[in-house]
Short mmCIF file of C-alpha atoms in Angstrom, two decimals:
data_model
loop_
_atom_site.label_atom_id
_atom_site.label_comp_id
_atom_site.label_asym_id
_atom_site.label_seq_id
_atom_site.Cartn_x
_atom_site.Cartn_y
_atom_site.Cartn_z
CA UNK A 102 99.69 116.05 -31.57
CA UNK A 103 96.25 114.46 -31.32
CA UNK A 104 94.53 112.73 -34.29
CA UNK A 105 91.97 114.91 -36.06
CA UNK A 106 88.38 113.93 -35.29
CA UNK A 107 87.27 114.54 -38.85
CA UNK A 108 89.09 113.93 -42.15
CA UNK A 109 88.35 114.34 -45.75
CA UNK A 110 89.52 111.96 -48.55
CA UNK A 111 88.64 110.76 -51.98
CA UNK A 112 87.26 107.31 -51.94
CA UNK A 113 85.76 104.56 -54.17
CA UNK A 114 82.86 102.65 -52.60
CA UNK A 115 83.58 98.93 -52.70
CA UNK A 116 80.34 97.66 -51.21
CA UNK A 117 78.14 97.63 -48.21
CA UNK A 118 75.87 95.67 -45.98
CA UNK A 119 72.83 96.64 -43.88
CA UNK A 120 73.51 97.55 -40.29
CA UNK A 121 70.81 97.72 -37.79
CA UNK A 122 67.37 99.37 -38.69
CA UNK A 123 68.46 101.83 -41.43
CA UNK A 124 72.22 102.20 -41.32
CA UNK A 125 74.69 100.88 -43.88
CA UNK A 126 78.20 99.55 -43.14
CA UNK A 127 80.26 100.32 -46.19
CA UNK A 128 83.64 99.32 -47.42
CA UNK A 129 85.66 102.09 -48.94
CA UNK A 130 88.92 102.35 -50.74
CA UNK A 131 90.20 105.73 -49.71
CA UNK A 132 93.02 107.73 -51.04
CA UNK A 133 94.49 108.62 -47.70
CA UNK A 134 93.81 105.63 -45.45
CA UNK A 135 93.45 102.63 -47.90
CA UNK A 136 90.61 100.35 -47.21
CA UNK A 137 88.19 101.71 -44.46
CA UNK A 138 85.02 100.38 -43.13
CA UNK A 139 82.52 103.12 -42.14
CA UNK A 140 78.95 103.58 -41.13
CA UNK A 141 76.42 105.71 -43.08
CA UNK A 142 73.65 106.50 -40.60
CA UNK A 143 70.18 106.38 -41.88
CA UNK A 144 71.41 105.35 -45.41
CA UNK A 145 68.43 102.99 -45.99
CA UNK A 146 65.79 105.65 -45.37
CA UNK A 147 64.32 107.04 -48.56
CA UNK A 148 64.99 110.63 -47.54
CA UNK A 149 68.75 109.95 -46.48
CA UNK A 150 70.99 112.62 -47.88
CA UNK A 151 73.92 110.19 -48.15
CA UNK A 152 72.32 106.84 -49.01
CA UNK A 153 72.25 107.60 -52.71
CA UNK A 154 75.73 108.86 -52.85
CA UNK A 155 77.35 106.02 -51.03
CA UNK A 156 76.67 103.25 -53.56
CA UNK A 157 79.22 100.70 -54.83
CA UNK A 158 81.36 101.80 -57.77
CA UNK A 159 80.98 105.44 -56.98
CA UNK A 160 84.10 107.61 -56.87
CA UNK A 161 83.42 110.41 -54.38
CA UNK A 162 84.84 113.01 -52.09
CA UNK A 163 83.99 111.99 -48.49
CA UNK A 164 84.04 113.64 -45.07
CA UNK A 165 84.38 111.10 -42.17
CA UNK A 166 84.23 111.38 -38.46
CA UNK A 167 86.62 109.11 -36.49
CA UNK A 168 84.52 106.98 -34.32
CA UNK A 169 85.34 104.73 -31.37
CA UNK A 170 85.19 101.65 -33.57
CA UNK A 171 84.05 102.47 -37.05
CA UNK A 172 84.35 105.86 -38.76
CA UNK A 173 81.13 107.63 -39.73
CA UNK A 174 80.48 109.23 -43.04
CA UNK A 175 79.14 112.75 -42.62
CA UNK A 176 79.38 114.28 -46.04
CA UNK A 177 79.75 113.15 -49.63
CA UNK A 178 80.06 114.70 -53.10
CA UNK A 179 80.18 112.36 -56.07
CA UNK A 180 83.04 112.72 -58.49
CA UNK A 181 82.13 110.00 -60.87
CA UNK A 182 78.80 107.99 -60.37
CA UNK A 183 79.91 105.36 -62.95
CA UNK A 184 76.44 105.35 -64.40
CA UNK A 185 77.24 103.18 -67.35
CA UNK A 186 78.25 100.45 -65.00
CA UNK A 187 74.91 100.52 -63.35
CA UNK A 188 72.88 100.27 -66.66
CA UNK A 189 74.41 97.02 -68.25
CA UNK A 190 74.55 93.65 -66.90
CA UNK A 191 78.05 92.80 -68.15
CA UNK A 192 79.52 96.21 -67.44
CA UNK A 193 78.16 95.89 -63.94
CA UNK A 194 79.55 92.47 -63.43
CA UNK A 195 83.06 93.84 -64.54
CA UNK A 196 82.53 96.45 -61.74
CA UNK A 197 81.69 93.81 -59.12
CA UNK A 198 84.93 91.93 -60.15
CA UNK A 199 86.96 94.97 -59.78
CA UNK A 200 85.61 95.81 -56.33
CA UNK A 201 86.09 92.23 -54.99
CA UNK A 202 89.65 92.22 -56.35
CA UNK A 203 90.48 95.35 -54.42
CA UNK A 204 88.62 94.15 -51.39
CA UNK A 205 90.56 90.91 -51.40
CA UNK A 206 94.01 92.28 -52.10
CA UNK A 207 94.05 95.10 -49.68
CA UNK A 208 94.26 94.97 -45.94
CA UNK A 209 92.48 97.62 -43.92
CA UNK A 210 94.10 100.93 -43.12
CA UNK A 211 96.97 100.57 -45.47
CA UNK A 212 97.52 103.71 -47.63
CA UNK A 213 98.44 103.00 -51.31
CA UNK A 214 98.00 105.98 -53.64
CA UNK A 215 99.28 104.16 -56.68
CA UNK A 216 96.53 101.61 -56.23
CA UNK A 217 93.90 104.22 -55.70
CA UNK A 218 94.89 106.01 -58.94
CA UNK A 219 94.84 102.66 -60.79
CA UNK A 220 91.36 102.02 -59.37
CA UNK A 221 89.91 105.38 -60.24
CA UNK A 222 91.57 105.26 -63.77
CA UNK A 223 90.11 101.71 -64.42
CA UNK A 224 86.63 102.70 -63.22
CA UNK A 225 86.65 105.72 -65.61
CA UNK A 226 87.76 103.57 -68.61
CA UNK A 227 85.34 100.62 -67.77
CA UNK A 228 82.64 103.30 -68.10
CA UNK A 229 83.90 104.63 -71.51
CA UNK A 230 85.68 101.62 -73.16
CA UNK A 231 84.24 99.14 -75.51
CA UNK A 232 87.27 96.95 -74.61
CA UNK A 233 86.20 96.43 -71.07
CA UNK A 234 87.93 93.00 -70.81
CA UNK A 235 91.31 94.54 -71.88
CA UNK A 236 90.97 97.26 -69.25
CA UNK A 237 90.39 94.45 -66.66
CA UNK A 238 93.50 92.49 -67.83
CA UNK A 239 95.56 95.60 -67.41
CA UNK A 240 94.08 96.26 -63.94
CA UNK A 241 94.89 92.71 -62.90
CA UNK A 242 98.47 92.97 -64.09
CA UNK A 243 98.99 96.34 -62.56
CA UNK A 244 97.36 95.30 -59.26
CA UNK A 245 99.73 92.38 -58.89
CA UNK A 246 102.63 94.73 -59.64
CA UNK A 247 101.51 97.36 -57.08
CA UNK A 248 100.66 94.91 -54.37
CA UNK A 249 104.05 93.04 -54.67
CA UNK A 250 103.11 90.06 -56.76
CA UNK A 251 104.49 91.11 -60.07
CA UNK A 252 105.14 87.95 -62.14
CA UNK A 253 108.65 87.66 -63.79
CA UNK A 254 108.09 87.65 -67.52
CA UNK A 255 111.57 88.16 -68.87
CA UNK A 256 113.82 85.53 -67.39
CA UNK A 257 113.29 81.96 -66.55
CA UNK A 258 112.81 81.58 -62.67
CA UNK A 259 114.44 78.10 -62.83
CA UNK A 260 117.64 78.65 -64.75
CA UNK A 261 117.71 82.53 -64.80
CA UNK A 262 118.41 82.62 -68.49
CA UNK A 263 116.59 85.03 -70.85
CA UNK A 264 113.38 83.43 -72.25
CA UNK A 265 113.27 82.34 -75.85
CA UNK A 266 110.33 83.16 -78.06
CA UNK A 267 108.63 79.86 -77.72
CA UNK A 268 105.79 78.56 -75.61
CA UNK A 269 106.83 79.15 -71.99
CA UNK A 270 105.19 78.35 -68.67
CA UNK A 271 103.64 80.46 -65.93
CA UNK A 272 104.56 78.89 -62.56
CA UNK A 273 102.00 80.05 -59.86
CA UNK A 274 104.24 78.97 -57.05
CA UNK A 275 107.52 80.53 -58.46
CA UNK A 276 105.77 83.73 -59.38
CA UNK A 277 106.69 83.96 -63.12
CA UNK A 278 107.78 82.24 -66.22
CA UNK A 279 109.79 79.08 -66.62
CA UNK A 280 111.39 77.87 -69.82
CA UNK A 281 110.24 74.46 -71.33
CA UNK A 282 113.16 72.46 -69.77
CA UNK A 283 112.61 74.04 -66.14
CA UNK A 284 108.80 73.70 -66.24
CA UNK A 285 108.20 70.09 -65.39
CA UNK A 286 110.18 70.43 -62.18
CA UNK A 287 107.91 73.07 -60.66
CA UNK A 288 104.15 72.38 -60.96
CA UNK A 289 101.40 73.85 -61.16
CA UNK A 290 101.94 75.72 -64.42
CA UNK A 291 100.03 77.42 -67.22
CA UNK A 292 101.42 77.19 -70.79
CA UNK A 293 101.71 80.65 -72.26
CA UNK A 294 102.12 81.35 -76.04
CA UNK A 295 104.73 83.83 -77.36
CA UNK A 296 101.92 86.37 -78.14
CA UNK A 297 100.40 85.99 -74.56
CA UNK A 298 103.86 86.67 -72.93
CA UNK A 299 104.22 89.62 -75.20
CA UNK A 300 100.81 91.09 -74.24
CA UNK A 301 101.38 90.46 -70.61
CA UNK A 302 104.78 92.38 -70.84
CA UNK A 303 103.05 95.19 -72.58
CA UNK A 304 100.30 95.32 -69.86
CA UNK A 305 102.87 95.59 -67.18
CA UNK A 306 104.05 98.98 -68.63
CA UNK A 307 101.31 100.25 -71.01
CA UNK A 308 99.11 103.25 -70.23
CA UNK A 309 95.29 103.00 -70.81
CA UNK A 310 95.51 104.49 -74.21
CA UNK A 311 97.77 101.94 -75.43
CA UNK A 312 95.59 99.20 -73.96
CA UNK A 313 92.51 100.71 -75.70
CA UNK A 314 94.35 100.40 -79.07
CA UNK A 315 95.12 96.74 -78.43
CA UNK A 316 93.45 94.18 -80.61
CA UNK A 317 93.33 90.56 -79.11
CA UNK A 318 92.17 87.53 -80.93
CA UNK A 319 89.38 85.68 -78.93
CA UNK A 320 91.69 82.75 -78.24
CA UNK A 321 94.59 84.97 -77.07
CA UNK A 322 92.12 86.96 -74.81
CA UNK A 323 90.88 83.73 -73.19
CA UNK A 324 94.43 82.56 -72.63
CA UNK A 325 95.49 85.67 -70.91
CA UNK A 326 92.20 85.64 -68.75
CA UNK A 327 92.79 82.06 -67.71
CA UNK A 328 96.47 82.59 -66.79
CA UNK A 329 95.79 85.71 -64.88
CA UNK A 330 92.69 84.32 -63.04
CA UNK A 331 94.79 81.18 -62.08
CA UNK A 332 97.63 83.37 -60.83
CA UNK A 333 95.39 85.65 -58.76
CA UNK A 334 93.53 82.64 -57.32
CA UNK A 335 96.84 81.08 -56.28
CA UNK A 336 97.93 84.31 -54.65
CA UNK A 337 94.71 84.96 -52.78
CA UNK A 338 94.15 81.26 -52.03
CA UNK A 339 90.45 81.68 -52.99
CA UNK A 340 88.25 82.17 -56.08
CA UNK A 341 86.94 85.64 -57.14
CA UNK A 342 83.16 84.84 -57.00
CA UNK A 343 82.27 87.82 -59.22
CA UNK A 344 84.59 86.30 -61.89
CA UNK A 345 82.36 83.29 -62.05
CA UNK A 346 79.38 85.48 -62.52
CA UNK A 347 81.05 87.55 -65.27
CA UNK A 348 82.08 84.31 -67.12
CA UNK A 349 78.49 83.02 -66.81
CA UNK A 350 77.00 86.05 -68.18
CA UNK A 351 79.39 86.20 -71.15
CA UNK A 352 78.40 82.51 -71.75
CA UNK A 353 74.69 82.93 -71.44
CA UNK A 354 74.03 86.28 -73.17
CA UNK A 355 73.01 85.78 -76.70
CA UNK A 356 73.87 88.05 -79.51
CA UNK A 357 70.88 90.31 -78.96
CA UNK A 358 71.51 90.59 -75.28
CA UNK A 359 68.80 88.11 -74.17
CA UNK A 360 69.38 85.08 -71.88
CA UNK A 361 68.68 81.75 -73.32
CA UNK A 362 68.86 78.35 -71.70
CA UNK A 363 67.11 75.15 -71.05
CA UNK A 364 64.59 76.94 -68.61
CA UNK A 365 63.48 79.51 -71.17
CA UNK A 366 60.91 79.42 -73.86
CA UNK A 367 57.30 79.98 -73.49
CA UNK B 152 80.17 79.17 -22.80
CA UNK B 153 81.62 82.65 -23.44
CA UNK B 154 81.51 86.24 -22.41
CA UNK B 155 77.68 86.04 -22.45
CA UNK B 156 77.53 83.49 -19.78
CA UNK B 157 78.17 85.94 -16.89
CA UNK B 158 74.66 85.33 -15.32
CA UNK B 159 74.80 82.67 -12.62
CA UNK B 160 71.72 80.87 -14.03
CA UNK B 161 72.42 78.44 -16.80
CA UNK B 162 69.01 78.78 -18.47
CA UNK B 163 69.43 82.47 -18.50
CA UNK B 164 72.83 82.19 -20.16
CA UNK B 165 71.26 79.85 -22.74
CA UNK B 166 68.42 82.32 -23.54
CA UNK B 167 70.93 85.28 -23.85
CA UNK B 168 73.10 83.22 -26.32
CA UNK B 169 69.89 82.27 -28.38
CA UNK B 170 68.77 85.81 -28.50
CA UNK B 171 72.30 87.03 -29.43
CA UNK B 172 72.38 84.70 -32.48
CA UNK B 173 69.48 86.83 -34.01
CA UNK B 174 70.25 89.49 -36.58
CA UNK B 175 70.63 92.91 -35.17
CA UNK B 176 70.77 91.89 -31.62
CA UNK B 177 74.02 92.59 -29.73
CA UNK B 178 75.14 91.15 -26.37
CA UNK B 179 73.80 94.02 -24.35
CA UNK B 180 70.36 93.92 -26.01
CA UNK B 181 70.24 90.16 -25.69
CA UNK B 182 70.78 90.51 -21.92
CA UNK B 183 68.09 93.13 -21.63
CA UNK B 184 65.67 91.02 -23.48
CA UNK B 185 66.50 87.90 -21.46
CA UNK B 186 65.96 89.71 -18.19
CA UNK B 187 62.75 91.34 -19.45
CA UNK B 188 61.44 87.74 -20.26
CA UNK B 189 62.58 86.57 -16.82
CA UNK B 190 60.48 89.38 -15.20
CA UNK B 191 57.49 88.80 -17.49
CA UNK B 192 54.57 86.89 -16.55
CA UNK B 193 54.33 83.13 -17.42
CA UNK B 194 51.47 83.80 -19.77
CA UNK B 195 53.46 86.31 -21.74
CA UNK B 196 56.46 83.97 -21.98
CA UNK B 197 54.18 81.06 -23.05
CA UNK B 198 52.52 83.33 -25.61
CA UNK B 199 55.78 84.17 -27.17
CA UNK B 200 56.93 80.48 -27.27
CA UNK B 201 53.65 79.49 -29.05
CA UNK B 202 54.04 82.34 -31.49
CA UNK B 203 57.63 81.11 -32.37
CA UNK B 204 56.61 77.50 -32.63
CA UNK B 205 53.45 78.43 -34.75
CA UNK B 206 55.74 80.46 -37.12
CA UNK B 207 57.94 77.44 -37.61
CA UNK B 208 55.08 74.99 -38.00
CA UNK B 209 52.18 76.80 -39.71
CA UNK B 210 53.91 79.30 -42.05
CA UNK B 211 54.48 77.93 -45.51
CA UNK B 212 55.57 79.34 -48.83
CA UNK B 213 52.88 79.92 -51.36
CA UNK B 214 53.32 77.54 -54.25
CA UNK B 215 52.48 80.34 -56.72
CA UNK B 216 53.96 83.72 -55.45
CA UNK B 217 56.67 82.10 -53.05
CA UNK B 218 55.50 84.65 -50.27
CA UNK B 219 55.18 83.36 -46.73
CA UNK B 220 51.45 82.61 -45.83
CA UNK B 221 49.15 80.32 -43.84
CA UNK B 222 47.90 78.33 -46.96
CA UNK B 223 49.19 77.55 -50.30
CA UNK B 224 48.12 79.17 -52.68
CA UNK B 225 48.01 82.28 -50.33
CA UNK B 226 45.01 84.57 -49.97
CA UNK B 227 46.47 87.23 -52.35
CA UNK B 228 46.93 84.56 -55.03
CA UNK B 229 43.43 83.21 -54.62
CA UNK B 230 41.80 86.65 -54.51
CA UNK B 231 39.54 86.90 -57.77
CA UNK B 232 39.54 90.62 -57.57
CA UNK B 233 43.32 90.87 -58.17
CA UNK B 234 44.62 91.57 -61.77
CA UNK B 235 46.12 88.28 -62.86
CA UNK B 236 47.84 89.80 -65.87
CA UNK B 237 50.19 91.86 -63.58
CA UNK B 238 52.97 90.48 -61.45
CA UNK B 239 55.18 92.55 -59.17
CA UNK B 240 58.57 91.00 -58.36
CA UNK B 241 60.04 91.80 -54.96
CA UNK B 242 63.09 90.75 -53.16
CA UNK B 243 61.58 89.89 -49.73
CA UNK B 244 58.25 89.13 -48.16
CA UNK B 245 58.47 92.47 -46.21
CA UNK B 246 58.42 94.36 -49.54
CA UNK B 247 54.98 92.85 -50.22
CA UNK B 248 53.71 94.34 -46.96
CA UNK B 249 55.16 97.77 -47.95
CA UNK B 250 53.48 97.67 -51.39
CA UNK B 251 50.17 96.41 -49.80
CA UNK B 252 50.25 99.19 -47.35
CA UNK B 253 50.46 101.81 -50.22
CA UNK B 254 47.12 100.28 -51.64
CA UNK B 255 48.30 101.25 -55.15
CA UNK B 256 48.89 97.91 -56.65
CA UNK B 257 46.12 95.43 -57.47
CA UNK B 258 48.00 92.76 -59.32
CA UNK B 259 49.70 89.75 -57.83
CA UNK B 260 53.31 89.25 -56.42
CA UNK B 261 56.36 87.10 -56.74
CA UNK B 262 58.90 86.94 -53.93
CA UNK B 263 62.42 86.09 -55.08
CA UNK B 264 63.83 85.72 -51.53
CA UNK B 265 66.95 87.64 -52.20
CA UNK B 266 68.83 89.25 -54.97
CA UNK B 267 71.68 88.30 -57.16
CA UNK B 268 74.99 89.26 -55.35
CA UNK B 269 78.07 88.11 -57.14
CA UNK B 270 80.50 89.14 -54.41
CA UNK B 271 78.48 86.89 -51.92
CA UNK B 272 78.26 84.16 -54.50
CA UNK B 273 74.44 84.48 -54.78
CA UNK B 274 73.36 83.56 -58.27
CA UNK B 275 70.03 83.30 -60.07
CA UNK B 276 69.72 79.64 -59.02
CA UNK B 277 69.71 80.69 -55.44
CA UNK B 278 66.48 82.73 -55.93
CA UNK B 279 62.91 81.97 -56.89
CA UNK B 280 63.55 82.88 -60.56
CA UNK B 281 62.76 79.38 -62.10
CA UNK B 282 59.30 79.55 -60.31
CA UNK B 283 58.72 82.97 -61.79
CA UNK B 284 59.57 81.62 -65.30
CA UNK B 285 57.07 78.78 -64.68
CA UNK B 286 54.41 81.28 -63.91
CA UNK B 287 54.92 82.81 -67.42
CA UNK B 288 54.02 79.39 -68.90
CA UNK B 289 51.07 78.75 -66.59
CA UNK B 290 49.32 82.12 -66.34
CA UNK B 291 48.10 84.87 -68.52
CA UNK B 292 50.74 87.41 -67.57
CA UNK B 293 51.01 90.66 -69.61
CA UNK B 294 53.33 92.67 -67.53
CA UNK B 295 56.05 91.91 -64.95
CA UNK B 296 56.95 94.98 -62.72
CA UNK B 297 60.36 94.72 -61.08
CA UNK B 298 60.28 96.20 -57.58
CA UNK B 299 63.76 95.13 -56.52
CA UNK B 300 65.75 97.46 -54.31
CA UNK B 301 67.39 100.41 -56.07
CA UNK B 302 70.94 99.45 -55.53
CA UNK B 303 73.59 97.56 -57.55
CA UNK B 304 72.35 94.08 -56.54
CA UNK B 305 68.66 94.84 -57.00
CA UNK B 306 69.51 96.39 -60.44
CA UNK B 307 71.51 93.25 -61.48
CA UNK B 308 68.46 91.10 -60.45
CA UNK B 309 66.10 93.31 -62.51
CA UNK B 310 68.27 93.32 -65.58
CA UNK B 311 68.77 89.48 -65.37
CA UNK B 312 65.13 88.84 -64.97
CA UNK B 313 64.24 91.35 -67.78
CA UNK B 314 66.66 89.44 -70.24
CA UNK B 315 65.07 86.22 -69.23
CA UNK B 316 61.43 87.34 -69.73
CA UNK B 317 61.89 89.71 -72.79
CA UNK B 318 62.09 86.74 -75.40
CA UNK B 319 58.85 85.32 -73.99
CA UNK B 320 57.02 88.52 -75.13
CA UNK B 321 56.13 89.73 -71.58
CA UNK B 322 56.32 93.48 -70.95
CA UNK B 323 58.85 94.04 -68.20
CA UNK B 324 58.90 97.44 -66.39
CA UNK B 325 60.48 98.55 -63.05
CA UNK B 326 59.44 101.11 -60.42
CA UNK B 327 60.41 104.54 -61.13
CA UNK B 328 63.48 105.94 -59.47
CA UNK B 329 63.57 109.57 -58.56
CA UNK B 330 63.17 112.09 -55.75
CA UNK B 331 61.42 110.96 -52.67
CA UNK B 332 58.41 112.80 -51.46
CA UNK B 333 59.59 115.46 -48.92
CA UNK B 334 63.21 115.26 -50.13
CA UNK B 335 65.54 118.04 -51.25
CA UNK B 336 66.72 118.55 -54.87
CA UNK B 337 69.81 120.09 -53.42
CA UNK B 338 70.96 116.92 -51.62
CA UNK B 339 69.96 114.39 -54.23
CA UNK B 340 72.69 112.42 -55.68
CA UNK B 341 73.80 112.64 -59.39
CA UNK B 342 72.39 109.15 -60.24
CA UNK B 343 68.87 109.76 -58.57
CA UNK B 344 68.70 113.23 -60.27
CA UNK B 345 69.71 111.83 -63.72
CA UNK B 346 67.17 109.13 -63.36
CA UNK B 347 64.51 111.44 -62.09
CA UNK B 348 65.07 113.44 -65.23
CA UNK B 349 64.83 110.37 -67.53
CA UNK B 350 61.60 109.24 -65.89
CA UNK B 351 59.98 112.69 -65.71
CA UNK B 352 56.36 112.96 -66.88
CA UNK B 353 54.18 115.83 -68.01
CA UNK B 354 51.97 117.55 -65.47
#
């Protein structure tokens, strides 16, 4: 049977670049075909019927025509425009981080419905939730799980004994925790407090409602963020650039939302 | 030499390769342009060469607005008829041309030469934001109009600049976003429609 020339799928727009005079080359994470690159013809023209729909962070229903090289977007209906993620600098930075993670973890053309559901669910909660950082931590943990990099958090990967409730060590190369006696043998490691391990275990299993109820002390949140970012960087063998931007914004934004710094002041 | 070096002449291959490096020019177009130039008169080819060299040697960045110009400050910045209290911030020099064609803006410009794009690792320090802040100290600016592109990166840039300028007591506004003239409400996306409703004005 020949492959259909047109197909419909739900998708989240991850990003895009200009192509030629007025076209746009977009990266999509689709429900049916995983990551797909496609062309939106005339997207940069002001009167384009598709340009406004195919913007990053948008969850939409798409119709695509199979092209010789790249597929072509022929129709689009928005399911979630993620408006709150566009109107606030920090919310938007979280959105950028989410998109970059998916783009880096997923090869083209590999369907993964669990990951698509996770992405849609996370986008929705990033728009609603006050605890955006907790939502991102859950996303990171679940992403590692779904893509086959789930860290072992219950047994020591050195001696295979159940872990004691003491400070243990996350080994990046071993892919999980090591007990204190085994840790020095397998660097590089991140020390993880008892509470951090408990929260990570919870994030591996918890649904979004539980995560929304979670209260994390600033120190514990920073510890979790550092451990997960280090682990992800080790897995991808590169830094997530939007993560740097997000950190910078959090550092620079004052309590009233304005940016301070040495260059400011009139 | 690669697949582009099919032509038997080495200078021709070199020209095709040079043209192919330019944005938006694929191998076929590069070949067509090279063969066009081969057939063109020597005067035409010389004129093109001189134009390219002149662009490299004579075009400078205006020290005030950072736009490309023949002189620094540029003609727009030196024009006494333009409103010095208004600055329109754009991403690229081509945006200045588009706004000038509209004839609707009588203030002065500031070109950022890009926009914040975290995924590409482009941050505020890669843009001409420091120069914009310096203008707030040196000039009597009352309002800054953000005319960055209405996409995620353009919005990020606008919001970042707005947060930098607001504590200085400068009014920061941005171009209205809504339905294009000649467009169809039926085909407008949800974000454009909701913003068109937000930014509606009485008739």
